[in-house]
Coordinates of C-alpha atoms in Angstrom, one line a residue:
M283 CA 9.9 42.2 -15.2
S284 CA 10.3 41.4 -11.5
P285 CA 7.5 39.4 -9.6
P286 CA 5.0 41.4 -7.5
R287 CA 5.9 42.2 -4.0
G288 CA 5.0 39.6 -1.4
R289 CA 5.1 36.7 -3.8
R290 CA 8.1 34.4 -4.1
P291 CA 9.5 34.1 -7.7
G292 CA 7.9 31.1 -9.4
R293 CA 5.1 30.7 -6.9
P294 CA 1.6 30.5 -8.5
E295 CA -0.6 33.5 -7.6
T296 CA -3.8 31.6 -6.7
G297 CA -5.1 28.2 -5.9
T298 CA -2.1 27.0 -3.9
G299 CA -1.9 25.5 -0.5
P300 CA -1.8 22.1 1.4
D301 CA -5.2 21.2 0.0
Q302 CA -4.2 21.6 -3.6
R303 CA -0.9 19.6 -3.0
S304 CA -2.9 16.8 -1.4
Q305 CA -5.3 16.8 -4.3
L306 CA -2.4 16.5 -6.7
L307 CA -1.1 13.5 -4.8
D308 CA -4.5 11.9 -5.1
V309 CA -4.5 12.4 -8.8
A310 CA -1.0 11.1 -9.0
V311 CA -1.7 7.8 -7.2
R312 CA -4.8 7.2 -9.4
Q313 CA -2.7 7.8 -12.6
F314 CA 0.2 5.7 -11.3
S315 CA -2.3 2.9 -10.5
E316 CA -4.0 3.0 -13.9
H317 CA -1.0 3.6 -16.2
G318 CA 2.1 2.7 -14.1
I319 CA 4.7 5.1 -12.8
S320 CA 6.9 5.0 -16.0
G321 CA 3.8 5.5 -18.1
T322 CA 2.6 8.6 -16.3
P323 CA 4.4 11.8 -17.1
L324 CA 3.9 14.9 -14.9
S325 CA 2.0 16.5 -17.8
R326 CA -0.6 13.8 -17.6
I327 CA -1.2 14.4 -13.9
A328 CA -1.3 18.1 -14.5
R329 CA -3.9 17.6 -17.3
E330 CA -6.1 15.3 -15.2
A331 CA -5.8 17.7 -12.2
R332 CA -6.5 20.7 -14.5
V333 CA -3.4 22.6 -13.4
T334 CA -0.3 23.7 -15.2
P335 CA 2.9 21.6 -15.4
A336 CA 4.6 24.6 -13.7
L337 CA 2.4 24.0 -10.6
M338 CA 3.4 20.4 -10.5
H339 CA 7.1 21.4 -10.6
Y340 CA 6.4 24.1 -7.9
Y341 CA 5.1 21.5 -5.5
F342 CA 7.2 18.5 -6.3
G343 CA 10.2 19.6 -8.3
N344 CA 10.5 16.6 -10.5
K345 CA 8.9 13.2 -11.0
D346 CA 11.3 11.4 -8.7
Q347 CA 10.3 13.7 -5.9
L348 CA 6.7 13.2 -6.7
V349 CA 7.1 9.5 -6.5
E350 CA 8.8 9.8 -3.2
A351 CA 5.9 12.0 -1.9
V352 CA 3.4 9.4 -3.1
V353 CA 5.3 6.6 -1.3
R354 CA 5.7 8.5 2.0
E355 CA 2.4 10.4 2.1
R356 CA 0.0 7.9 0.5
L357 CA 1.3 4.4 0.3
L358 CA 3.3 4.1 3.5
A359 CA 0.9 6.3 5.4
L360 CA -2.0 4.1 4.3
I361 CA -0.5 0.8 5.3
A362 CA 1.2 2.1 8.5
P363 CA -1.6 0.8 10.8
A364 CA -1.2 -2.7 9.4
L365 CA 2.5 -2.6 9.8
D366 CA 2.1 -1.3 13.4
S367 CA -0.2 -4.2 14.2
I368 CA 2.7 -6.5 13.6
T369 CA 5.6 -4.6 15.1
E370 CA 3.8 -3.1 18.1
H371 CA 2.4 -6.3 19.7
A372 CA 2.4 -7.4 23.3
P373 CA 5.3 -9.7 24.3
D374 CA 3.0 -12.6 25.1
D375 CA 1.0 -12.3 21.8
G376 CA 1.1 -15.5 19.8
A377 CA 1.7 -15.6 16.1
G378 CA -1.9 -16.2 15.4
Q379 CA -3.0 -13.1 17.2
I380 CA -0.4 -11.0 15.4
L381 CA -1.4 -12.2 11.9
D382 CA -5.0 -12.0 12.7
R383 CA -4.7 -8.3 13.6
F384 CA -2.7 -7.7 10.4
V385 CA -5.3 -9.4 8.2
V386 CA -8.2 -7.4 9.6
T387 CA -6.3 -4.1 9.5
I388 CA -4.8 -4.4 6.0
L389 CA -8.0 -5.6 4.4
E390 CA -10.2 -3.0 6.0
T391 CA -7.7 -0.2 5.2
V392 CA -6.8 -1.2 1.6
S393 CA -10.3 -2.1 0.5
G394 CA -11.1 1.6 0.9
A395 CA -8.2 2.6 -1.4
S396 CA -8.9 1.2 -4.8
W397 CA -5.7 2.6 -6.2
L398 CA -3.3 0.6 -4.0
P399 CA -3.8 -3.0 -5.0
P400 CA -3.2 -2.4 -8.8
L401 CA -0.3 -0.1 -8.0
W402 CA 1.2 -2.8 -5.8
V403 CA 0.9 -5.4 -8.6
R404 CA 2.3 -3.0 -11.2
E405 CA 5.2 -1.5 -9.2
V406 CA 6.1 -4.1 -6.5
L407 CA 5.1 -7.6 -7.7
T408 CA 5.9 -7.1 -11.4
E409 CA 9.6 -7.5 -12.5
G410 CA 11.1 -4.1 -12.9
G411 CA 8.5 -2.3 -10.8
Q412 CA 9.7 1.0 -9.5
L413 CA 8.5 0.5 -5.9
R414 CA 10.3 -2.8 -5.4
E415 CA 13.3 -1.2 -3.7
M416 CA 10.9 0.7 -1.5
L417 CA 9.3 -2.5 -0.3
V418 CA 12.6 -4.1 0.4
R419 CA 13.9 -1.0 2.2
E420 CA 10.9 0.3 4.1
V421 CA 8.5 -2.6 4.6
A422 CA 10.2 -5.9 4.6
P423 CA 12.6 -5.2 7.5
R424 CA 9.7 -4.0 9.7
V425 CA 7.6 -7.1 9.3
A426 CA 9.4 -10.1 7.9
G427 CA 11.6 -10.7 10.9
T428 CA 8.8 -10.2 13.4
I429 CA 6.5 -12.6 11.7
T430 CA 9.2 -15.3 11.2
D431 CA 10.3 -15.0 14.8
A432 CA 6.7 -15.3 16.1
I433 CA 6.0 -18.4 13.9
E434 CA 9.3 -20.1 14.9
R435 CA 8.6 -19.4 18.6
D436 CA 5.2 -20.9 18.6
Q437 CA 6.4 -23.9 16.6
R438 CA 9.0 -24.6 19.2
R439 CA 6.3 -24.5 21.8
G440 CA 4.2 -27.0 19.9
L441 CA 1.4 -24.5 19.2
L442 CA 1.7 -24.3 15.4
N443 CA 1.8 -26.7 12.5
P444 CA 5.4 -27.8 12.1
D445 CA 5.0 -28.0 8.3
I446 CA 4.6 -24.2 8.1
E447 CA 7.7 -22.5 6.6
P448 CA 8.0 -19.3 8.7
R449 CA 9.9 -17.4 6.0
L450 CA 7.1 -17.9 3.5
V451 CA 4.3 -16.6 5.8
P452 CA 4.8 -12.9 4.9
I453 CA 4.5 -13.9 1.2
S454 CA 1.3 -15.9 1.9
L455 CA -0.1 -12.9 3.7
I456 CA 0.4 -10.7 0.6
G457 CA -1.3 -13.2 -1.5
L458 CA -4.3 -13.6 0.8
T459 CA -4.8 -9.8 1.3
I460 CA -3.4 -7.3 -1.2
F461 CA -3.3 -9.7 -4.2
A462 CA -6.9 -10.8 -3.4
L463 CA -8.0 -7.2 -3.5
A464 CA -6.1 -6.5 -6.6
T465 CA -7.9 -9.3 -8.5
R466 CA -11.3 -8.5 -6.9
S467 CA -12.7 -7.1 -10.2
L468 CA -12.0 -10.5 -11.8
W469 CA -13.2 -13.1 -9.1
S470 CA -16.2 -11.0 -8.1
R471 CA -17.6 -11.7 -11.6
F472 CA -17.5 -15.5 -11.1
P473 CA -21.0 -17.0 -10.7
G474 CA -22.2 -16.5 -7.1
N475 CA -19.4 -14.2 -6.1
Q476 CA -21.1 -10.9 -6.5
N477 CA -22.1 -10.5 -2.9
I478 CA -18.6 -11.3 -1.4
D479 CA -17.8 -8.1 0.6
T480 CA -14.8 -7.1 2.6
A481 CA -16.2 -8.6 5.8
T482 CA -16.7 -12.0 4.1
L483 CA -13.1 -11.8 2.7
I484 CA -11.7 -11.1 6.2
R485 CA -13.6 -14.0 7.7
H486 CA -12.4 -16.3 5.0
V487 CA -8.7 -15.3 5.3
R488 CA -8.8 -15.6 9.1
A489 CA -10.3 -19.1 8.8
L490 CA -7.6 -20.1 6.3
L491 CA -4.8 -18.8 8.5
H492 CA -6.2 -20.4 11.7
G493 CA -6.6 -23.8 10.0
G494 CA -3.2 -23.6 8.3
L495 CA -1.3 -22.4 11.4
T496 CA -2.8 -25.0 13.8
G497 CA -3.2 -27.8 11.3
G498 CA -6.8 -28.1 12.3

C-alpha cells in the first residue's frame, strides 16, 4: 500500500517539526549524561521521549548521526560564547583579561546546563570517552594556542609569574571550571558549603587565577 498523497514515505504523520527534533536532542543529552553514550541506545531515548524508534531514525538516521547532532547543536553551541571570549579578544588584551572573560562566561553558561559537566567527565576526561576526538579536533586548536601565546607574551613582558607553565594553563582552566561544576553535587555537601553559588565560584576562581598569574 502506497503512502497517502502529500506525505513523504517514512515521514511520521503527526507531531513532527523543529520543536520535536529539539526536544529529542534535549532528551538525548540528558540520557548521554546519565548513562554515557555507549550505554544509551536509541530505543532508550525514544522511550524517555515517548516516541517511536522510527521517529528517532527519521530525524537522525542512526546513533552516530545523533551524537554528531548533539555535539554540534548542544555541546559546541553551548560553549561557543566561552570559546569566542578567548579567540575574539582585542590585540592589546592581556592574558589575565582573556582568562577572566573565559572563566565568567563558561561558569555562567555551563552552570545552567546540568547535563554538560557529567557528560564532559564521562566522554572527554575518561579514557575511551567517545567525545575525546571532538575535543581535540574542535576545541583544543581554537583555544590552546591562543592561551599559550598570551601567557608567554605577558611573561616576556614581565607581567606574569615566570613559574607558570603556559601549556598547562588550559588544563588548569578545565579543572577550575567544568570539573568544579561536575563535582558540585559532592563538594556542596561538605559542611558549610551549601550556600556556595555560581557567583561565589566565579569570584573564587578569578581570585585564584589572578594570584597565580601575577604571583601576588
